[in-house]
Structures are given as C-alpha cells and as structure tokens.
PDB file of C-alpha atoms in Angstrom:
ATOM      1  CA  CYS A   1      -1.569  12.639 -35.476  1.00 58.00           C
ATOM      2  CA  LEU A   2      -3.804  14.864 -34.530  1.00 53.00           C
ATOM      3  CA  LEU A   3      -6.342  11.630 -33.737  1.00 56.00           C
ATOM      4  CA  ALA A   4      -3.251   9.737 -31.843  1.00 57.00           C
ATOM      5  CA  ALA A   5      -2.408  12.959 -29.729  1.00 54.00           C
ATOM      6  CA  LEU A   6      -6.779  13.424 -29.339  1.00 50.00           C
ATOM      7  CA  ALA A   7      -6.845   9.718 -27.862  1.00 54.00           C
ATOM      8  CA  ALA A   8      -3.590   9.796 -25.742  1.00 55.00           C
ATOM      9  CA  GLY A   9      -5.605  13.424 -24.804  1.00 51.00           C
ATOM     10  CA  ALA A  10      -8.855  11.077 -23.208  1.00 55.00           C
ATOM     11  CA  GLY A  11      -6.730   8.583 -21.729  1.00 55.00           C
ATOM     12  CA  VAL A  12      -5.112  11.159 -19.913  1.00 49.00           C
ATOM     13  CA  LEU A  13      -8.434  12.620 -18.971  1.00 48.00           C
ATOM     14  CA  ARG A  14     -10.420   9.354 -18.065  1.00 58.00           C
ATOM     15  CA  ALA A  15      -6.932   8.279 -15.635  1.00 47.00           C
ATOM     16  CA  VAL A  16      -7.519  11.603 -13.664  1.00 44.00           C
ATOM     17  CA  VAL A  17     -11.477  11.787 -13.289  1.00 47.00           C
ATOM     18  CA  ASN A  18     -10.542   8.336 -12.256  1.00 52.00           C
ATOM     19  CA  LEU A  19      -7.813   8.967  -9.546  1.00 45.00           C
ATOM     20  CA  GLY A  20      -9.859  12.272  -8.621  1.00 54.00           C
ATOM     21  CA  GLU A  21     -13.612   9.378  -7.565  1.00 61.00           C
ATOM     22  CA  ARG A  22     -11.114   6.864  -5.816  1.00 57.00           C
ATOM     23  CA  ARG A  23      -9.764  10.296  -4.286  1.00 60.00           C
ATOM     24  CA  ARG A  24     -13.095  11.498  -3.386  1.00 62.00           C
ATOM     25  CA  ALA A  25     -14.149   7.761  -1.936  1.00 59.00           C
ATOM     26  CA  PHE A  26     -11.274   7.132   0.255  1.00 59.00           C
ATOM     27  CA  VAL A  27     -11.879  10.422   2.057  1.00 61.00           C
ATOM     28  CA  SER A  28     -15.571   9.894   2.319  1.00 60.00           C
ATOM     29  CA  ALA A  29     -15.100   6.470   3.726  1.00 61.00           C
ATOM     30  CA  VAL A  30     -12.729   6.495   6.183  1.00 64.00           C
ATOM     31  CA  THR A  31     -14.090  10.066   7.152  1.00 66.00           C
ATOM     32  CA  HIS A  32     -17.068   8.313   7.952  1.00 60.00           C
ATOM     33  CA  GLU A  33     -15.484   5.286   9.482  1.00 65.00           C
ATOM     34  CA  LEU A  34     -13.322   7.530  12.218  1.00 72.00           C
ATOM     35  CA  ARG A  35     -16.514   9.664  13.137  1.00 72.00           C
ATOM     36  CA  THR A  36     -18.083   7.359  15.110  1.00 71.00           C
ATOM     37  CA  PRO A  37     -14.974   5.702  17.383  1.00 74.00           C
ATOM     38  CA  LEU A  38     -13.879   9.828  18.124  1.00 79.00           C
ATOM     39  CA  THR A  39     -17.479  10.603  18.785  1.00 79.00           C
ATOM     40  CA  THR A  40     -17.257   8.029  21.007  1.00 79.00           C
ATOM     41  CA  PHE A  41     -13.425   8.962  22.711  1.00 79.00           C
ATOM     42  CA  ARG A  42     -14.897  12.329  22.986  1.00 83.00           C
ATOM     43  CA  LEU A  43     -18.560  11.159  25.130  1.00 82.00           C
ATOM     44  CA  TYR A  44     -16.646   8.641  27.103  1.00 81.00           C
ATOM     45  CA  SER A  45     -13.899  10.392  27.819  1.00 85.00           C
ATOM     46  CA  GLU A  46     -15.091  13.723  29.034  1.00 84.00           C
ATOM     47  CA  MET A  47     -18.258  11.775  31.632  1.00 82.00           C
ATOM     48  CA  LEU A  48     -15.061   9.548  32.777  1.00 83.00           C
ATOM     49  CA  ALA A  49     -13.117  13.250  33.658  1.00 84.00           C
ATOM     50  CA  ASP A  50     -16.060  14.811  34.979  1.00 82.00           C
ATOM     51  CA  GLY A  51     -16.787  11.820  37.318  1.00 83.00           C
ATOM     52  CA  MET A  52     -20.257  11.133  36.064  1.00 82.00           C
ATOM     53  CA  ILE A  53     -19.416   7.757  36.491  1.00 81.00           C
ATOM     54  CA  ALA A  54     -19.528   6.750  39.638  1.00 81.00           C
ATOM     55  CA  ASP A  55     -20.570   3.405  39.178  1.00 83.00           C
ATOM     56  CA  GLU A  56     -17.278   1.016  39.157  1.00 84.00           C
ATOM     57  CA  PRO A  57     -18.790  -1.161  36.750  1.00 85.00           C
ATOM     58  CA  LYS A  58     -20.338   1.189  34.797  1.00 84.00           C
ATOM     59  CA  ARG A  59     -16.696   3.272  34.532  1.00 84.00           C
ATOM     60  CA  GLN A  60     -14.920  -0.098  33.888  1.00 86.00           C
ATOM     61  CA  GLU A  61     -17.827  -0.706  30.779  1.00 84.00           C
ATOM     62  CA  TYR A  62     -16.601   2.608  29.776  1.00 83.00           C
ATOM     63  CA  PHE A  63     -12.727   1.832  29.032  1.00 85.00           C
ATOM     64  CA  GLN A  64     -13.346  -1.266  27.659  1.00 82.00           C
ATOM     65  CA  LYS A  65     -15.794   0.029  24.851  1.00 82.00           C
ATOM     66  CA  LEU A  66     -12.844   2.929  24.214  1.00 84.00           C
ATOM     67  CA  ARG A  67      -9.936   0.367  24.374  1.00 83.00           C
ATOM     68  CA  ASP A  68     -11.907  -1.696  21.952  1.00 79.00           C
ATOM     69  CA  GLU A  69     -13.013   1.973  19.712  1.00 79.00           C
ATOM     70  CA  SER A  70      -9.115   2.317  20.435  1.00 82.00           C
ATOM     71  CA  LEU A  71      -8.164  -1.382  18.686  1.00 78.00           C
ATOM     72  CA  ARG A  72     -10.816  -0.304  15.627  1.00 77.00           C
ATOM     73  CA  LEU A  73      -8.926   2.519  14.712  1.00 79.00           C
ATOM     74  CA  SER A  74      -5.760   1.180  15.219  1.00 79.00           C
ATOM     75  CA  HIS A  75      -7.012  -1.414  12.649  1.00 74.00           C
ATOM     76  CA  LEU A  76      -8.630   0.780  10.399  1.00 77.00           C
ATOM     77  CA  VAL A  77      -4.681   3.016  10.562  1.00 77.00           C
ATOM     78  CA  GLU A  78      -2.720  -0.227   9.017  1.00 77.00           C
ATOM     79  CA  ASN A  79      -5.211  -0.881   6.183  1.00 75.00           C
ATOM     80  CA  VAL A  80      -5.072   3.363   5.569  1.00 75.00           C
ATOM     81  CA  LEU A  81      -1.192   2.738   5.679  1.00 75.00           C
ATOM     82  CA  ALA A  82      -0.930  -0.589   3.582  1.00 75.00           C
ATOM     83  CA  TYR A  83      -3.411   0.570   1.052  1.00 71.00           C
ATOM     84  CA  SER A  84      -0.406   4.115   0.427  1.00 71.00           C
ATOM     85  CA  ARG A  85       2.189   1.531   0.101  1.00 71.00           C
ATOM     86  CA  LEU A  86       0.439  -0.165  -1.897  1.00 71.00           C
ATOM     87  CA  SER A  87      -0.737   1.936  -4.043  1.00 66.00           C
ATOM     88  CA  GLY A  88       2.531   3.754  -4.594  1.00 61.00           C
ATOM     89  CA  PRO A  89       5.972   2.576  -6.406  1.00 59.00           C
ATOM     90  CA  ARG A  90       6.561  -1.383  -6.297  1.00 59.00           C
ATOM     91  CA  ARG A  91       8.425  -3.347  -3.762  1.00 61.00           C
ATOM     92  CA  GLY A  92       8.996  -6.581  -3.555  1.00 59.00           C
ATOM     93  CA  PRO A  93       7.936  -7.932  -0.417  1.00 61.00           C
ATOM     94  CA  ALA A  94       9.977  -8.715   2.436  1.00 74.00           C
ATOM     95  CA  ARG A  95       9.964 -12.600   2.520  1.00 83.00           C
ATOM     96  CA  GLN A  96      11.754 -15.413   4.474  1.00 88.00           C
ATOM     97  CA  ARG A  97      11.333 -19.036   4.647  1.00 90.00           C
ATOM     98  CA  ILE A  98       9.288 -20.069   7.649  1.00 90.00           C
ATOM     99  CA  ALA A  99       7.462 -23.400   8.588  1.00 90.00           C
ATOM    100  CA  LEU A 100       3.420 -23.062   7.572  1.00 89.00           C
ATOM    101  CA  GLY A 101       2.324 -24.300  10.820  1.00 88.00           C
ATOM    102  CA  GLU A 102       4.616 -21.196  12.477  1.00 90.00           C
ATOM    103  CA  LEU A 103       3.573 -18.678  10.044  1.00 89.00           C
ATOM    104  CA  VAL A 104      -0.354 -19.078  11.184  1.00 89.00           C
ATOM    105  CA  HIS A 105       0.426 -19.574  14.737  1.00 89.00           C
ATOM    106  CA  ARG A 106       2.795 -16.613  15.263  1.00 86.00           C
ATOM    107  CA  GLY A 107      -0.295 -14.851  15.194  1.00 84.00           C
ATOM    108  CA  CYS A 108      -2.826 -16.548  16.962  1.00 89.00           C
ATOM    109  CA  ASP A 109      -3.055 -15.135  20.534  1.00 87.00           C
ATOM    110  CA  ALA A 110      -4.205 -11.599  18.866  1.00 86.00           C
ATOM    111  CA  LEU A 111      -6.484 -13.179  16.374  1.00 90.00           C
ATOM    112  CA  ALA A 112      -8.045 -15.114  19.411  1.00 91.00           C
ATOM    113  CA  ASP A 113      -8.090 -11.540  21.551  1.00 88.00           C
ATOM    114  CA  LEU A 114      -9.888 -10.253  18.247  1.00 87.00           C
ATOM    115  CA  ALA A 115     -12.417 -12.691  18.051  1.00 90.00           C
ATOM    116  CA  ALA A 116     -13.099 -13.583  22.228  1.00 89.00           C
ATOM    117  CA  ARG A 117     -13.528  -9.054  21.914  1.00 85.00           C
ATOM    118  CA  ALA A 118     -16.645 -10.618  19.417  1.00 86.00           C
ATOM    119  CA  GLY A 119     -18.309 -13.406  21.780  1.00 89.00           C
ATOM    120  CA  MET A 120     -16.366 -15.689  19.195  1.00 92.00           C
ATOM    121  CA  GLU A 121     -14.270 -18.633  19.248  1.00 93.00           C
ATOM    122  CA  LEU A 122     -10.665 -18.926  16.852  1.00 93.00           C
ATOM    123  CA  ALA A 123      -9.447 -22.123  16.607  1.00 92.00           C
ATOM    124  CA  VAL A 124      -7.131 -23.239  14.401  1.00 89.00           C
ATOM    125  CA  GLU A 125      -6.686 -26.786  12.217  1.00 87.00           C
ATOM    126  CA  PRO A 126      -3.446 -27.466  11.565  1.00 78.00           C
ATOM    127  CA  ALA A 127      -2.746 -30.882   9.132  1.00 78.00           C
ATOM    128  CA  ALA A 128      -0.307 -32.932   9.852  1.00 76.00           C
ATOM    129  CA  ASP A 129       1.921 -32.941   6.816  1.00 78.00           C
ATOM    130  CA  ALA A 130       1.342 -29.214   6.134  1.00 80.00           C
ATOM    131  CA  ALA A 131       2.426 -27.521   9.193  1.00 80.00           C
ATOM    132  CA  ALA A 132       6.133 -28.481   8.799  1.00 83.00           C
ATOM    133  CA  MET A 133       5.787 -27.082   5.558  1.00 87.00           C
ATOM    134  CA  VAL A 134       8.446 -24.832   4.365  1.00 88.00           C
ATOM    135  CA  VAL A 135       7.657 -21.340   2.447  1.00 89.00           C
ATOM    136  CA  GLU A 136       7.968 -18.379   1.411  1.00 90.00           C
ATOM    137  CA  ALA A 137       6.478 -15.725   2.974  1.00 90.00           C
ATOM    138  CA  ASP A 138       6.197 -11.772   3.897  1.00 90.00           C
ATOM    139  CA  VAL A 139       5.725 -12.405   7.906  1.00 90.00           C
ATOM    140  CA  ALA A 140       3.811  -9.391   8.498  1.00 87.00           C
ATOM    141  CA  ALA A 141       1.623  -9.212   5.207  1.00 89.00           C
ATOM    142  CA  VAL A 142       0.460 -12.715   6.138  1.00 91.00           C
ATOM    143  CA  GLU A 143      -0.592 -11.323   9.608  1.00 90.00           C
ATOM    144  CA  GLN A 144      -2.562  -8.684   8.240  1.00 89.00           C
ATOM    145  CA  ILE A 145      -4.380 -10.504   5.626  1.00 92.00           C
ATOM    146  CA  LEU A 146      -5.896 -12.946   9.075  1.00 93.00           C
ATOM    147  CA  VAL A 147      -6.461  -9.463  11.292  1.00 90.00           C
ATOM    148  CA  ASN A 148      -8.569  -9.458   8.158  1.00 90.00           C
ATOM    149  CA  LEU A 149      -9.882 -12.027   7.120  1.00 92.00           C
ATOM    150  CA  VAL A 150     -10.586 -12.850  11.064  1.00 92.00           C
ATOM    151  CA  ASP A 151     -11.909  -9.243  11.484  1.00 89.00           C
ATOM    152  CA  ASN A 152     -14.549  -9.286   8.766  1.00 88.00           C
ATOM    153  CA  ALA A 153     -15.388 -13.565  10.485  1.00 89.00           C
ATOM    154  CA  CYS A 154     -16.413 -10.731  14.029  1.00 89.00           C
ATOM    155  CA  LYS A 155     -18.812  -8.579  12.234  1.00 85.00           C
ATOM    156  CA  TYR A 156     -20.815  -9.869   9.791  1.00 85.00           C
ATOM    157  CA  ALA A 157     -20.726 -14.194  11.678  1.00 87.00           C
ATOM    158  CA  HIS A 158     -20.921 -12.613  15.062  1.00 83.00           C
ATOM    159  CA  SER A 159     -24.775 -13.793  14.931  1.00 84.00           C
ATOM    160  CA  ALA A 160     -24.486 -16.648  13.951  1.00 87.00           C
ATOM    161  CA  GLU A 161     -25.291 -20.066  16.339  1.00 88.00           C
ATOM    162  CA  ASP A 162     -21.658 -21.167  15.999  1.00 90.00           C
ATOM    163  CA  LYS A 163     -19.562 -18.935  17.490  1.00 91.00           C
ATOM    164  CA  SER A 164     -16.163 -20.976  15.684  1.00 93.00           C
ATOM    165  CA  ILE A 165     -13.707 -19.317  13.705  1.00 93.00           C
ATOM    166  CA  ARG A 166     -11.518 -21.348  11.888  1.00 93.00           C
ATOM    167  CA  ILE A 167      -8.218 -21.119  10.400  1.00 93.00           C
ATOM    168  CA  ALA A 168      -7.412 -24.979   8.398  1.00 91.00           C
ATOM    169  CA  ILE A 169      -4.282 -25.428   7.139  1.00 91.00           C
ATOM    170  CA  SER A 170      -3.636 -27.851   4.440  1.00 89.00           C
ATOM    171  CA  ARG A 171      -1.243 -28.660   1.789  1.00 88.00           C
ATOM    172  CA  GLU A 172      -2.569 -28.947  -2.087  1.00 87.00           C
ATOM    173  CA  GLY A 173       0.042 -30.203  -4.897  1.00 85.00           C
ATOM    174  CA  ARG A 174       2.812 -27.271  -4.041  1.00 85.00           C
ATOM    175  CA  TRP A 175       0.428 -24.751  -2.715  1.00 88.00           C
ATOM    176  CA  ALA A 176       0.026 -24.289   0.752  1.00 90.00           C
ATOM    177  CA  VAL A 177      -3.674 -23.605   1.524  1.00 91.00           C
ATOM    178  CA  ILE A 178      -4.643 -21.465   4.423  1.00 93.00           C
ATOM    179  CA  ARG A 179      -8.748 -21.576   4.620  1.00 92.00           C
ATOM    180  CA  VAL A 180      -9.994 -18.847   7.226  1.00 93.00           C
ATOM    181  CA  CYS A 181     -14.382 -20.616   7.485  1.00 93.00           C
ATOM    182  CA  ASP A 182     -17.138 -18.819   9.294  1.00 91.00           C
ATOM    183  CA  ALA A 183     -20.410 -20.062  10.173  1.00 89.00           C
ATOM    184  CA  GLY A 184     -22.411 -16.518   8.953  1.00 87.00           C
ATOM    185  CA  PRO A 185     -24.486 -16.216   5.691  1.00 84.00           C
ATOM    186  CA  GLY A 186     -21.614 -15.574   3.891  1.00 82.00           C
ATOM    187  CA  VAL A 187     -21.908 -13.040   0.650  1.00 81.00           C
ATOM    188  CA  PRO A 188     -24.763 -12.903  -1.510  1.00 81.00           C
ATOM    189  CA  PRO A 189     -24.003 -13.588  -5.400  1.00 80.00           C
ATOM    190  CA  ASP A 190     -24.940  -9.972  -6.965  1.00 79.00           C
ATOM    191  CA  GLN A 191     -21.927  -8.903  -4.021  1.00 80.00           C
ATOM    192  CA  ARG A 192     -19.487 -11.629  -4.671  1.00 81.00           C
ATOM    193  CA  ARG A 193     -18.083  -9.741  -8.122  1.00 80.00           C
ATOM    194  CA  ARG A 194     -16.959  -6.588  -6.200  1.00 81.00           C
ATOM    195  CA  LEU A 195     -15.662  -8.360  -2.958  1.00 83.00           C
ATOM    196  CA  PHE A 196     -12.178  -7.538  -4.038  1.00 84.00           C
ATOM    197  CA  ARG A 197     -12.010  -4.291  -4.681  1.00 78.00           C
ATOM    198  CA  ASP A 198     -11.264  -1.310  -2.914  1.00 71.00           C
ATOM    199  CA  PHE A 199     -14.077   0.640  -1.380  1.00 63.00           C
ATOM    200  CA  SER A 200     -16.310  -2.150  -2.214  1.00 59.00           C
ATOM    201  CA  ARG A 201     -19.156  -0.639   1.116  1.00 55.00           C
ATOM    202  CA  SER A 202     -20.163   2.874   0.575  1.00 41.00           C
ATOM    203  CA  ALA A 203     -20.315   4.725   3.405  1.00 42.00           C
ATOM    204  CA  ALA A 204     -24.057   3.734   3.144  1.00 40.00           C
ATOM    205  CA  ASP A 205     -23.076   0.674   3.160  1.00 47.00           C
ATOM    206  CA  ALA A 206     -21.419   1.264   6.332  1.00 47.00           C
ATOM    207  CA  ALA A 207     -24.118   3.137   7.998  1.00 42.00           C
ATOM    208  CA  GLY A 208     -26.186   0.283   7.814  1.00 47.00           C
ATOM    209  CA  ASN A 209     -24.447  -2.502   8.902  1.00 51.00           C
ATOM    210  CA  SER A 210     -20.771  -3.505  10.674  1.00 53.00           C
ATOM    211  CA  PRO A 211     -18.153  -0.804  10.646  1.00 54.00           C
ATOM    212  CA  GLY A 212     -15.619  -1.012   7.291  1.00 55.00           C
ATOM    213  CA  VAL A 213     -14.277   1.180   4.784  1.00 56.00           C
ATOM    214  CA  GLY A 214     -14.110  -1.700   2.324  1.00 66.00           C
ATOM    215  CA  LEU A 215     -10.562  -1.849   2.108  1.00 75.00           C
ATOM    216  CA  GLY A 216      -9.566  -4.883   4.329  1.00 82.00           C
ATOM    217  CA  LEU A 217      -9.848  -8.087   1.645  1.00 86.00           C
ATOM    218  CA  ALA A 218      -8.733  -5.017  -1.578  1.00 85.00           C
ATOM    219  CA  ILE A 219      -5.591  -4.919   0.316  1.00 86.00           C
ATOM    220  CA  SER A 220      -5.196  -9.035   1.972  1.00 90.00           C
ATOM    221  CA  ARG A 221      -5.822  -9.985  -1.929  1.00 91.00           C
ATOM    222  CA  ARG A 222      -3.608  -7.369  -2.993  1.00 89.00           C
ATOM    223  CA  LEU A 223      -0.670  -8.499  -0.047  1.00 89.00           C
ATOM    224  CA  ALA A 224      -1.102 -11.987  -1.299  1.00 92.00           C
ATOM    225  CA  ARG A 225      -0.804 -11.561  -5.074  1.00 90.00           C
ATOM    226  CA  GLN A 226       2.259  -9.320  -3.928  1.00 88.00           C
ATOM    227  CA  MET A 227       3.954 -13.087  -2.373  1.00 89.00           C
ATOM    228  CA  GLY A 228       3.025 -15.222  -5.349  1.00 89.00           C
ATOM    229  CA  GLY A 229      -0.285 -16.119  -4.328  1.00 92.00           C
ATOM    230  CA  ASP A 230      -3.652 -15.716  -3.641  1.00 93.00           C
ATOM    231  CA  LEU A 231      -6.785 -15.140  -1.828  1.00 93.00           C
ATOM    232  CA  ARG A 232      -9.984 -16.249  -2.639  1.00 91.00           C
ATOM    233  CA  LEU A 233     -13.989 -16.193  -1.710  1.00 90.00           C
ATOM    234  CA  GLU A 234     -14.937 -20.169  -1.395  1.00 84.00           C
ATOM    235  CA  LYS A 235     -18.696 -20.818  -2.177  1.00 71.00           C
ATOM    236  CA  THR A 236     -20.241 -23.044  -0.329  1.00 65.00           C
ATOM    237  CA  THR A 237     -23.775 -24.929   0.042  1.00 54.00           C
TER     238      THR A 237
END
C-alpha cells in the first residue's frame, strides 16, 4: 500500500509539474507573439493621431499595416480560444452533412484574401468524383484548419519562386481528402516529429523566423481527429 501511495503521489507530482511547464510555455509564447503587433498599433496610431504622417500614400501604407496586424491578432485569439476549448472537458463536434466541394469553397474568399496579402495566389483543384461527395463535418473546425494551413504556407513559402497555394480535393476509398500544397522549402527531418506538438516553436524560434506560437498545427490535428479524421504531413521529394 505504501509503494502504491508513493507511486500515485509521484504521478500526481509529475502531472502538476508538466501542467506548470505547459502554462509557462503558453504564457511565454502568447506574450511574445502579442508584443510586436501591440507595439506596432501603439506607434502607428500615435503617429497618425498626431498628424505626423502627411503623405497620403504613406498614410494608406500605415493603415494597411494596422489592418494586417489586427488580422494577425484575430488569428492568434481564435487559436488560443480553440486551444482552451480542446484542453477542457471533451464535447462532441457540431457535425453536419455537406458536400465536400461546398465545404471547401465556403471559406475560399477569406483564404484567397489571406494568400493575396502575402503576395501569393490560392487555387482550388476539386476532383470530379470528390466535389459532390457528402461528408459529416464540423464546418467551422474545417475552416479553422484550412486557415491555419494556408497561413503556414504564406509564412514559409512566400519567398518561393512558385507563389501558388493549392487546395486539392480527392476521394481515396471511403475517405474524403483535402490537401494544402505549396512550393516552400518543406520541414527539416529533425523537426517533423514535433511538428504537431503544442508550442513546437519557442519564443526564440519565433523571434528569428516567421511569427507564431506553435499552436496552429497542434490545434488543427486535434480538430481533425475530433471529427474522426486526421491531419498528416506528406513528405515530398
């Protein structure tokens, strides 16, 4: 009994320590990600409010930057809220029956706008035998997954010669498959194992590369699995 009690105590202690580490990682990552857009908001809004920017094209550039940063903050908030929901008590997804083609096209305008702001072009490639395939899915969850995947493509493939982001729809047996493809450099082999882990990017990583807290792919995989599907990385040569 004593050994069992010690083992149980050690398990509880380990869980508490892990929870504390996850909370610290969460606070650190989100705080770092908020710092840049909030600083931009403060500086640009002060300059515009004080009339320091008289040149109209420059003013429009500043307004566009503020708009982009507000969208970035909205995307971050949506991911944080989704992470909070997925970390809490489990609830079944709000599924509905919908044609696969319609499911993908519902969010295409927003996705195309997201790609355009990064200087990229979105293309949807529906297969004839798949577009009419009826699936049961949480429409909002699928839209969030696609936003996260397209946003990642915008971050990491924007410097590629090929500026296209392709969403390909296909049917593989009884499965409906949605692929998001880009011409970016890909994921290094040593990072593939932790690609879908929470906070897979540290604050130092985010500071040196594209912005992000390392939640998008982790949330997207959880949402996909909650619907009975999956999210995977396909390695290409």
